[in-house]
């Protein structure tokens, strides 16, 4: 199902994450962040190292329990806090993560890494593999499908990780510097693919990046500093 462009997908309210650092001092990794993402939209998240970008993605993607605040998804309360199995299920079905590090399963091949979530969701292995190959082809890496991560370059691993994030056709895609390990042509390709997924499948996409060249692709850009959103503006990307 393709959600209609403009339908709310994710709503984050007054989100705060406070860590206790190694020296015992408290760190406000995230403070008072509110954010809405709608179907078909691609948001860019910018800000200096340590400003809370990864923390925001983790909390918005239900991988990190916030100290306070709320994260809501379209279609009502999907999960009961504390119900880890339900959370895991929800994440696998509806959220695609691209982490700052690829985090591929080392003993599975590239295509198996991409197919895994589909198989867990009950897709027949042959069909999952067929779809996984299609995604790897979109990312220009089908020729490496039979290799395990250790045999792939950093950039190749990152492209497999992007394919994996798209595998279950998620309504929300959270990508943490997905192009950091890529050359500029491939980086552009990955960004354009994410935008196409937003536009064609109605996913909401949030991308952390340091790359100023990608600004033109975003519908909206936020800038973070010290755990807060300090600026928000329309990107030069076309609205959905
Ligand atoms: N598990 C943790 N325990 C303690 N402090 C943490 C933890 N994770 C992150 N922090 C701190 O929270 C702040 C925000 O970190 P975060 O990883 O979100 O930054 P970032 O914007 O993603 O940075 P980068 O661009 O370097 O990836 C930093 O000060 C970091 O040191
Ligand atoms: Mg980070």
PDB file of C-alpha atoms and ligand atoms in Angstrom:
ATOM      1  CA  UNK A   1       0.000   0.000   0.000  1.00  0.00           C
ATOM      2  CA  UNK A   2       1.269   3.445  -0.850  1.00  0.00           C
ATOM      3  CA  UNK A   3       0.281   6.065   1.729  1.00  0.00           C
ATOM      4  CA  UNK A   4      -1.011   9.278   0.200  1.00  0.00           C
ATOM      5  CA  UNK A   5       1.595  12.036   0.051  1.00  0.00           C
ATOM      6  CA  UNK A   6       1.208  14.360   3.001  1.00  0.00           C
ATOM      7  CA  UNK A   7      -0.284  11.759   5.372  1.00  0.00           C
ATOM      8  CA  UNK A   8       1.462  11.964   8.767  1.00  0.00           C
ATOM      9  CA  UNK A   9       3.837   9.067   9.351  1.00  0.00           C
ATOM     10  CA  UNK A  10       5.857  10.036  12.398  1.00  0.00           C
ATOM     11  CA  UNK A  11       5.279  12.554  15.121  1.00  0.00           C
ATOM     12  CA  UNK A  12       7.920  13.313  17.728  1.00  0.00           C
ATOM     13  CA  UNK A  13       7.037  15.541  20.677  1.00  0.00           C
ATOM     14  CA  UNK A  14       9.336  17.146  23.240  1.00  0.00           C
ATOM     15  CA  UNK A  15      11.786  14.337  22.952  1.00  0.00           C
ATOM     16  CA  UNK A  16      14.687  14.277  25.412  1.00  0.00           C
ATOM     17  CA  UNK A  17      17.442  11.738  25.900  1.00  0.00           C
ATOM     18  CA  UNK A  18      19.832  12.161  28.808  1.00  0.00           C
ATOM     19  CA  UNK A  19      22.881   9.947  29.162  1.00  0.00           C
ATOM     20  CA  UNK A  20      25.241   9.541  32.051  1.00  0.00           C
ATOM     21  CA  UNK A  21      28.734   9.875  30.634  1.00  0.00           C
ATOM     22  CA  UNK A  22      31.774   7.892  31.744  1.00  0.00           C
ATOM     23  CA  UNK A  23      32.739  10.584  34.244  1.00  0.00           C
ATOM     24  CA  UNK A  24      29.284  10.422  35.828  1.00  0.00           C
ATOM     25  CA  UNK A  25      28.196  13.758  34.374  1.00  0.00           C
ATOM     26  CA  UNK A  26      24.809  13.927  32.644  1.00  0.00           C
ATOM     27  CA  UNK A  27      24.724  14.659  28.943  1.00  0.00           C
ATOM     28  CA  UNK A  28      21.602  16.024  27.280  1.00  0.00           C
ATOM     29  CA  UNK A  29      22.056  14.230  23.980  1.00  0.00           C
ATOM     30  CA  UNK A  30      18.583  15.357  22.918  1.00  0.00           C
ATOM     31  CA  UNK A  31      16.456  18.115  24.415  1.00  0.00           C
ATOM     32  CA  UNK A  32      12.965  19.275  23.495  1.00  0.00           C
ATOM     33  CA  UNK A  33      12.906  18.006  19.949  1.00  0.00           C
ATOM     34  CA  UNK A  34       9.553  18.036  18.163  1.00  0.00           C
ATOM     35  CA  UNK A  35       9.230  16.936  14.591  1.00  0.00           C
ATOM     36  CA  UNK A  36       6.643  15.672  12.125  1.00  0.00           C
ATOM     37  CA  UNK A  37       7.297  13.628   9.045  1.00  0.00           C
ATOM     38  CA  UNK A  38       4.724  13.005   6.350  1.00  0.00           C
ATOM     39  CA  UNK A  39       4.477  10.403   3.613  1.00  0.00           C
ATOM     40  CA  UNK A  40       6.473  11.254   0.527  1.00  0.00           C
ATOM     41  CA  UNK A  41       8.741  13.669   2.338  1.00  0.00           C
ATOM     42  CA  UNK A  42      12.517  13.646   2.611  1.00  0.00           C
ATOM     43  CA  UNK A  43      14.034  15.484   5.570  1.00  0.00           C
ATOM     44  CA  UNK A  44      17.718  16.331   5.938  1.00  0.00           C
ATOM     45  CA  UNK A  45      19.317  16.505   9.375  1.00  0.00           C
ATOM     46  CA  UNK A  46      22.517  18.516   9.692  1.00  0.00           C
ATOM     47  CA  UNK A  47      24.701  19.488  12.641  1.00  0.00           C
ATOM     48  CA  UNK A  48      28.183  19.130  14.135  1.00  0.00           C
ATOM     49  CA  UNK A  49      29.527  15.906  15.577  1.00  0.00           C
ATOM     50  CA  UNK A  50      27.987  15.100  18.937  1.00  0.00           C
ATOM     51  CA  UNK A  51      24.929  17.342  18.486  1.00  0.00           C
ATOM     52  CA  UNK A  52      22.471  14.451  18.822  1.00  0.00           C
ATOM     53  CA  UNK A  53      21.654  13.403  15.253  1.00  0.00           C
ATOM     54  CA  UNK A  54      22.124   9.672  15.821  1.00  0.00           C
ATOM     55  CA  UNK A  55      20.329   9.892  19.155  1.00  0.00           C
ATOM     56  CA  UNK A  56      17.359  11.510  17.418  1.00  0.00           C
ATOM     57  CA  UNK A  57      17.173   8.746  14.807  1.00  0.00           C
ATOM     58  CA  UNK A  58      17.485   6.032  17.454  1.00  0.00           C
ATOM     59  CA  UNK A  59      14.741   7.526  19.611  1.00  0.00           C
ATOM     60  CA  UNK A  60      12.450   8.262  16.642  1.00  0.00           C
ATOM     61  CA  UNK A  61      12.999   4.705  15.410  1.00  0.00           C
ATOM     62  CA  UNK A  62      12.167   3.180  18.802  1.00  0.00           C
ATOM     63  CA  UNK A  63      15.678   1.834  19.303  1.00  0.00           C
ATOM     64  CA  UNK A  64      16.373   4.134  22.226  1.00  0.00           C
ATOM     65  CA  UNK A  65      13.931   4.790  25.032  1.00  0.00           C
ATOM     66  CA  UNK A  66      13.733   8.539  25.538  1.00  0.00           C
ATOM     67  CA  UNK A  67      14.079  10.086  28.983  1.00  0.00           C
ATOM     68  CA  UNK A  68      10.898  12.027  28.236  1.00  0.00           C
ATOM     69  CA  UNK A  69       8.648  12.931  25.347  1.00  0.00           C
ATOM     70  CA  UNK A  70       6.619  10.921  22.877  1.00  0.00           C
ATOM     71  CA  UNK A  71       7.069   9.158  19.547  1.00  0.00           C
ATOM     72  CA  UNK A  72       3.898   8.336  17.620  1.00  0.00           C
ATOM     73  CA  UNK A  73       3.364   6.583  14.338  1.00  0.00           C
ATOM     74  CA  UNK A  74       0.539   6.869  11.850  1.00  0.00           C
ATOM     75  CA  UNK A  75      -2.222   4.425  12.598  1.00  0.00           C
ATOM     76  CA  UNK A  76      -2.266   4.978  16.319  1.00  0.00           C
ATOM     77  CA  UNK A  77      -0.354   3.457  19.194  1.00  0.00           C
ATOM     78  CA  UNK A  78       1.478   0.602  17.581  1.00  0.00           C
ATOM     79  CA  UNK A  79       3.298  -0.732  20.585  1.00  0.00           C
ATOM     80  CA  UNK A  80       3.050  -0.833  24.328  1.00  0.00           C
ATOM     81  CA  UNK A  81       6.151   0.594  25.976  1.00  0.00           C
ATOM     82  CA  UNK A  82       8.246  -2.192  27.431  1.00  0.00           C
ATOM     83  CA  UNK A  83       6.874  -4.864  25.109  1.00  0.00           C
ATOM     84  CA  UNK A  84      10.210  -5.619  23.437  1.00  0.00           C
ATOM     85  CA  UNK A  85       8.937  -8.355  21.131  1.00  0.00           C
ATOM     86  CA  UNK A  86       6.172  -6.131  19.751  1.00  0.00           C
ATOM     87  CA  UNK A  87       8.631  -3.262  19.347  1.00  0.00           C
ATOM     88  CA  UNK A  88      11.027  -5.443  17.431  1.00  0.00           C
ATOM     89  CA  UNK A  89       8.213  -6.644  15.206  1.00  0.00           C
ATOM     90  CA  UNK A  90       7.006  -3.131  14.531  1.00  0.00           C
ATOM     91  CA  UNK A  91      10.493  -1.918  13.685  1.00  0.00           C
ATOM     92  CA  UNK A  92      11.158  -4.806  11.332  1.00  0.00           C
ATOM     93  CA  UNK A  93       7.912  -4.264   9.445  1.00  0.00           C
ATOM     94  CA  UNK A  94       7.677  -0.502   9.295  1.00  0.00           C
ATOM     95  CA  UNK A  95      11.046   1.156   9.846  1.00  0.00           C
ATOM     96  CA  UNK A  96      14.121   0.905   7.667  1.00  0.00           C
ATOM     97  CA  UNK A  97      17.381   1.867   9.364  1.00  0.00           C
ATOM     98  CA  UNK A  98      20.661   2.684   7.734  1.00  0.00           C
ATOM     99  CA  UNK A  99      23.122   2.942  10.590  1.00  0.00           C
ATOM    100  CA  UNK A 100      26.282   5.016  10.657  1.00  0.00           C
ATOM    101  CA  UNK A 101      28.143   1.705  10.441  1.00  0.00           C
ATOM    102  CA  UNK A 102      26.723  -0.936   8.088  1.00  0.00           C
ATOM    103  CA  UNK A 103      26.251  -3.626  10.806  1.00  0.00           C
ATOM    104  CA  UNK A 104      25.764  -6.457   8.351  1.00  0.00           C
ATOM    105  CA  UNK A 105      25.527 -10.030   9.600  1.00  0.00           C
ATOM    106  CA  UNK A 106      29.112 -11.253   8.991  1.00  0.00           C
ATOM    107  CA  UNK A 107      28.308 -14.864   8.135  1.00  0.00           C
ATOM    108  CA  UNK A 108      25.604 -14.043   5.574  1.00  0.00           C
ATOM    109  CA  UNK A 109      26.233 -12.976   1.994  1.00  0.00           C
ATOM    110  CA  UNK A 110      25.136  -9.551   0.764  1.00  0.00           C
ATOM    111  CA  UNK A 111      21.940 -10.924  -0.769  1.00  0.00           C
ATOM    112  CA  UNK A 112      21.186 -12.988   2.357  1.00  0.00           C
ATOM    113  CA  UNK A 113      21.657  -9.902   4.515  1.00  0.00           C
ATOM    114  CA  UNK A 114      19.051  -8.070   2.451  1.00  0.00           C
ATOM    115  CA  UNK A 115      16.645 -11.031   2.284  1.00  0.00           C
ATOM    116  CA  UNK A 116      16.806 -11.817   5.996  1.00  0.00           C
ATOM    117  CA  UNK A 117      14.104  -9.439   7.270  1.00  0.00           C
ATOM    118  CA  UNK A 118      11.726 -10.548   4.510  1.00  0.00           C
ATOM    119  CA  UNK A 119      12.242 -14.210   5.376  1.00  0.00           C
ATOM    120  CA  UNK A 120      11.608 -13.478   9.056  1.00  0.00           C
ATOM    121  CA  UNK A 121       8.386 -11.809   7.921  1.00  0.00           C
ATOM    122  CA  UNK A 122       7.248 -14.981   6.173  1.00  0.00           C
ATOM    123  CA  UNK A 123       8.276 -14.274   2.573  1.00  0.00           C
ATOM    124  CA  UNK A 124       9.391 -17.516   0.899  1.00  0.00           C
ATOM    125  CA  UNK A 125      13.215 -17.604   0.694  1.00  0.00           C
ATOM    126  CA  UNK A 126      13.352 -17.782  -3.108  1.00  0.00           C
ATOM    127  CA  UNK A 127      11.021 -14.793  -3.438  1.00  0.00           C
ATOM    128  CA  UNK A 128      12.934 -12.870  -0.744  1.00  0.00           C
ATOM    129  CA  UNK A 129      16.169 -13.534  -2.582  1.00  0.00           C
ATOM    130  CA  UNK A 130      14.650 -12.391  -5.880  1.00  0.00           C
ATOM    131  CA  UNK A 131      13.506  -9.120  -4.317  1.00  0.00           C
ATOM    132  CA  UNK A 132      16.844  -8.712  -2.549  1.00  0.00           C
ATOM    133  CA  UNK A 133      18.661  -9.076  -5.874  1.00  0.00           C
ATOM    134  CA  UNK A 134      16.411  -6.384  -7.348  1.00  0.00           C
ATOM    135  CA  UNK A 135      17.344  -4.008  -4.538  1.00  0.00           C
ATOM    136  CA  UNK A 136      21.039  -4.782  -4.886  1.00  0.00           C
ATOM    137  CA  UNK A 137      20.739  -4.068  -8.606  1.00  0.00           C
ATOM    138  CA  UNK A 138      19.125  -0.689  -7.852  1.00  0.00           C
ATOM    139  CA  UNK A 139      22.148   0.072  -5.688  1.00  0.00           C
ATOM    140  CA  UNK A 140      24.539  -1.015  -8.375  1.00  0.00           C
ATOM    141  CA  UNK A 141      25.977  -3.868  -6.386  1.00  0.00           C
ATOM    142  CA  UNK A 142      24.251  -7.012  -7.663  1.00  0.00           C
ATOM    143  CA  UNK A 143      27.606  -8.288  -8.920  1.00  0.00           C
ATOM    144  CA  UNK A 144      28.791  -8.571  -5.298  1.00  0.00           C
ATOM    145  CA  UNK A 145      25.635 -10.329  -4.046  1.00  0.00           C
ATOM    146  CA  UNK A 146      27.323 -13.623  -3.200  1.00  0.00           C
ATOM    147  CA  UNK A 147      30.042 -12.096  -1.020  1.00  0.00           C
ATOM    148  CA  UNK A 148      30.121 -11.853   2.747  1.00  0.00           C
ATOM    149  CA  UNK A 149      30.653  -8.383   4.266  1.00  0.00           C
ATOM    150  CA  UNK A 150      34.340  -8.998   4.996  1.00  0.00           C
ATOM    151  CA  UNK A 151      34.901  -9.324   1.237  1.00  0.00           C
ATOM    152  CA  UNK A 152      33.155  -6.021   0.463  1.00  0.00           C
ATOM    153  CA  UNK A 153      34.587  -2.516   0.628  1.00  0.00           C
ATOM    154  CA  UNK A 154      33.144  -0.054   3.164  1.00  0.00           C
ATOM    155  CA  UNK A 155      31.137   1.686   0.477  1.00  0.00           C
ATOM    156  CA  UNK A 156      29.823  -1.619  -0.878  1.00  0.00           C
ATOM    157  CA  UNK A 157      28.779  -2.669   2.629  1.00  0.00           C
ATOM    158  CA  UNK A 158      26.974   0.629   3.078  1.00  0.00           C
ATOM    159  CA  UNK A 159      25.044   0.123  -0.167  1.00  0.00           C
ATOM    160  CA  UNK A 160      24.022  -3.367   0.984  1.00  0.00           C
ATOM    161  CA  UNK A 161      22.865  -1.773   4.242  1.00  0.00           C
ATOM    162  CA  UNK A 162      20.733   0.698   2.258  1.00  0.00           C
ATOM    163  CA  UNK A 163      19.209  -2.191   0.272  1.00  0.00           C
ATOM    164  CA  UNK A 164      18.474  -3.983   3.549  1.00  0.00           C
ATOM    165  CA  UNK A 165      16.722  -0.910   4.940  1.00  0.00           C
ATOM    166  CA  UNK A 166      14.414  -0.812   1.908  1.00  0.00           C
ATOM    167  CA  UNK A 167      13.645  -4.541   1.903  1.00  0.00           C
ATOM    168  CA  UNK A 168      10.397  -4.527   3.838  1.00  0.00           C
ATOM    169  CA  UNK A 169       9.013  -1.483   2.057  1.00  0.00           C
ATOM    170  CA  UNK A 170       8.997   0.509   5.309  1.00  0.00           C
ATOM    171  CA  UNK A 171       6.800   3.557   5.858  1.00  0.00           C
ATOM    172  CA  UNK A 172       9.687   5.283   7.622  1.00  0.00           C
ATOM    173  CA  UNK A 173      13.338   5.256   6.577  1.00  0.00           C
ATOM    174  CA  UNK A 174      15.949   6.602   8.980  1.00  0.00           C
ATOM    175  CA  UNK A 175      19.393   6.883   7.457  1.00  0.00           C
ATOM    176  CA  UNK A 176      22.491   7.936   9.404  1.00  0.00           C
ATOM    177  CA  UNK A 177      25.137   9.295   7.026  1.00  0.00           C
ATOM    178  CA  UNK A 178      24.334   6.696   4.368  1.00  0.00           C
ATOM    179  CA  UNK A 179      26.735   8.275   1.891  1.00  0.00           C
ATOM    180  CA  UNK A 180      29.730   8.962   4.139  1.00  0.00           C
ATOM    181  CA  UNK A 181      31.671   5.989   2.777  1.00  0.00           C
ATOM    182  CA  UNK A 182      30.714   6.571  -0.863  1.00  0.00           C
ATOM    183  CA  UNK A 183      32.286   8.527  -3.692  1.00  0.00           C
ATOM    184  CA  UNK A 184      30.265  11.507  -4.828  1.00  0.00           C
ATOM    185  CA  UNK A 185      28.602   9.773  -7.782  1.00  0.00           C
ATOM    186  CA  UNK A 186      27.463   6.799  -5.703  1.00  0.00           C
ATOM    187  CA  UNK A 187      26.520   9.082  -2.826  1.00  0.00           C
ATOM    188  CA  UNK A 188      24.283  11.070  -5.130  1.00  0.00           C
ATOM    189  CA  UNK A 189      22.812   7.835  -6.465  1.00  0.00           C
ATOM    190  CA  UNK A 190      21.888   6.649  -2.952  1.00  0.00           C
ATOM    191  CA  UNK A 191      20.310  10.004  -2.073  1.00  0.00           C
ATOM    192  CA  UNK A 192      18.298  10.005  -5.298  1.00  0.00           C
ATOM    193  CA  UNK A 193      17.171   6.459  -4.623  1.00  0.00           C
ATOM    194  CA  UNK A 194      15.942   7.452  -1.155  1.00  0.00           C
ATOM    195  CA  UNK A 195      14.080  10.381  -2.674  1.00  0.00           C
ATOM    196  CA  UNK A 196      12.517   8.096  -5.289  1.00  0.00           C
ATOM    197  CA  UNK A 197      11.386   5.710  -2.537  1.00  0.00           C
ATOM    198  CA  UNK A 198       9.765   8.629  -0.736  1.00  0.00           C
ATOM    199  CA  UNK A 199       8.013   9.886  -3.847  1.00  0.00           C
ATOM    200  CA  UNK A 200       7.002   6.560  -5.388  1.00  0.00           C
ATOM    201  CA  UNK A 201       6.195   4.493  -2.325  1.00  0.00           C
ATOM    202  CA  UNK A 202       5.112   7.299  -0.045  1.00  0.00           C
ATOM    203  CA  UNK A 203       7.721   6.563   2.592  1.00  0.00           C
ATOM    204  CA  UNK A 204       8.840   9.282   4.971  1.00  0.00           C
ATOM    205  CA  UNK A 205      12.624   9.555   4.873  1.00  0.00           C
ATOM    206  CA  UNK A 206      14.986  11.261   7.311  1.00  0.00           C
ATOM    207  CA  UNK A 207      18.666  11.432   6.405  1.00  0.00           C
ATOM    208  CA  UNK A 208      21.547  12.587   8.579  1.00  0.00           C
ATOM    209  CA  UNK A 209      24.294  13.973   6.397  1.00  0.00           C
ATOM    210  CA  UNK A 210      27.277  16.290   6.399  1.00  0.00           C
ATOM    211  CA  UNK A 211      27.196  16.669   2.656  1.00  0.00           C
ATOM    212  CA  UNK A 212      26.122  20.167   1.631  1.00  0.00           C
ATOM    213  CA  UNK A 213      25.737  18.989  -1.979  1.00  0.00           C
ATOM    214  CA  UNK A 214      22.683  16.973  -0.998  1.00  0.00           C
ATOM    215  CA  UNK A 215      20.767  19.964   0.395  1.00  0.00           C
ATOM    216  CA  UNK A 216      19.012  20.466  -2.923  1.00  0.00           C
ATOM    217  CA  UNK A 217      17.342  17.067  -2.682  1.00  0.00           C
ATOM    218  CA  UNK A 218      15.575  17.617   0.626  1.00  0.00           C
ATOM    219  CA  UNK A 219      12.065  18.972   1.075  1.00  0.00           C
ATOM    220  CA  UNK A 220      13.026  20.266   4.464  1.00  0.00           C
ATOM    221  CA  UNK A 221      16.239  20.628   6.424  1.00  0.00           C
ATOM    222  CA  UNK A 222      16.786  20.869  10.165  1.00  0.00           C
ATOM    223  CA  UNK A 223      19.978  21.883  11.875  1.00  0.00           C
ATOM    224  CA  UNK A 224      20.875  20.623  15.304  1.00  0.00           C
ATOM    225  CA  UNK A 225      23.195  21.904  17.996  1.00  0.00           C
ATOM    226  CA  UNK A 226      23.682  20.610  21.532  1.00  0.00           C
ATOM    227  CA  UNK A 227      20.722  18.242  21.305  1.00  0.00           C
ATOM    228  CA  UNK A 228      18.313  20.849  19.982  1.00  0.00           C
ATOM    229  CA  UNK A 229      16.862  21.804  16.631  1.00  0.00           C
ATOM    230  CA  UNK A 230      18.205  25.321  16.126  1.00  0.00           C
ATOM    231  CA  UNK A 231      17.038  25.992  12.585  1.00  0.00           C
ATOM    232  CA  UNK A 232      14.498  24.608  10.177  1.00  0.00           C
ATOM    233  CA  UNK A 233      13.999  25.613   6.592  1.00  0.00           C
ATOM    234  CA  UNK A 234      12.590  24.348   3.355  1.00  0.00           C
ATOM    235  CA  UNK A 235      15.134  22.565   1.230  1.00  0.00           C
ATOM    236  CA  UNK A 236      15.281  23.224  -2.439  1.00  0.00           C
ATOM    237  CA  UNK A 237      13.726  19.835  -3.219  1.00  0.00           C
ATOM    238  CA  UNK A 238      10.307  19.886  -4.784  1.00  0.00           C
ATOM    239  CA  UNK A 239       7.461  19.361  -2.369  1.00  0.00           C
ATOM    240  CA  UNK A 240       5.618  16.081  -2.852  1.00  0.00           C
TER     241      UNK A 240
HETATM  242  N1  LIG B   1      25.325   5.646  24.986  1.00  0.00           N
HETATM  243  C1  LIG B   1      25.784   6.864  25.313  1.00  0.00           C
HETATM  244  N2  LIG B   1      26.204   7.134  26.569  1.00  0.00           N
HETATM  245  C2  LIG B   1      26.638   8.359  26.915  1.00  0.00           C
HETATM  246  N3  LIG B   1      26.670   9.406  26.084  1.00  0.00           N
HETATM  247  C3  LIG B   1      26.279   9.213  24.822  1.00  0.00           C
HETATM  248  C4  LIG B   1      25.820   7.926  24.358  1.00  0.00           C
HETATM  249  N4  LIG B   1      25.495   8.043  23.052  1.00  0.00           N
HETATM  250  C5  LIG B   1      25.749   9.310  22.708  1.00  0.00           C
HETATM  251  N5  LIG B   1      26.212  10.022  23.759  1.00  0.00           N
HETATM  252  C6  LIG B   1      26.538  11.454  23.765  1.00  0.00           C
HETATM  253  O1  LIG B   1      25.387  12.147  23.328  1.00  0.00           O
HETATM  254  C7  LIG B   1      25.733  13.226  22.462  1.00  0.00           C
HETATM  255  C8  LIG B   1      25.042  13.067  21.123  1.00  0.00           C
HETATM  256  O2  LIG B   1      25.587  11.928  20.442  1.00  0.00           O
HETATM  257  P1  LIG B   1      25.147  11.500  19.002  1.00  0.00           P
HETATM  258  O3  LIG B   1      25.792  10.197  18.716  1.00  0.00           O
HETATM  259  O4  LIG B   1      23.678  11.552  18.897  1.00  0.00           O
HETATM  260  O5  LIG B   1      25.789  12.646  18.101  1.00  0.00           O
HETATM  261  P2  LIG B   1      25.840  12.797  16.513  1.00  0.00           P
HETATM  262  O6  LIG B   1      25.244  14.120  16.194  1.00  0.00           O
HETATM  263  O7  LIG B   1      25.243  11.608  15.874  1.00  0.00           O
HETATM  264  O8  LIG B   1      27.414  12.867  16.227  1.00  0.00           O
HETATM  265  P3  LIG B   1      28.280  12.322  14.950  1.00  0.00           P
HETATM  266  O9  LIG B   1      28.072  13.312  13.839  1.00  0.00           O
HETATM  267  O10 LIG B   1      29.676  12.327  15.461  1.00  0.00           O
HETATM  268  O11 LIG B   1      27.787  10.954  14.617  1.00  0.00           O
HETATM  269  C9  LIG B   1      27.255  13.228  22.406  1.00  0.00           C
HETATM  270  O12 LIG B   1      27.732  14.145  23.370  1.00  0.00           O
HETATM  271  C10 LIG B   1      27.624  11.811  22.775  1.00  0.00           C
HETATM  272  O13 LIG B   1      28.902  11.770  23.395  1.00  0.00           O
HETATM  273 MG1  LIG B   2      26.009  10.099  14.682  1.00  0.00          MG
END
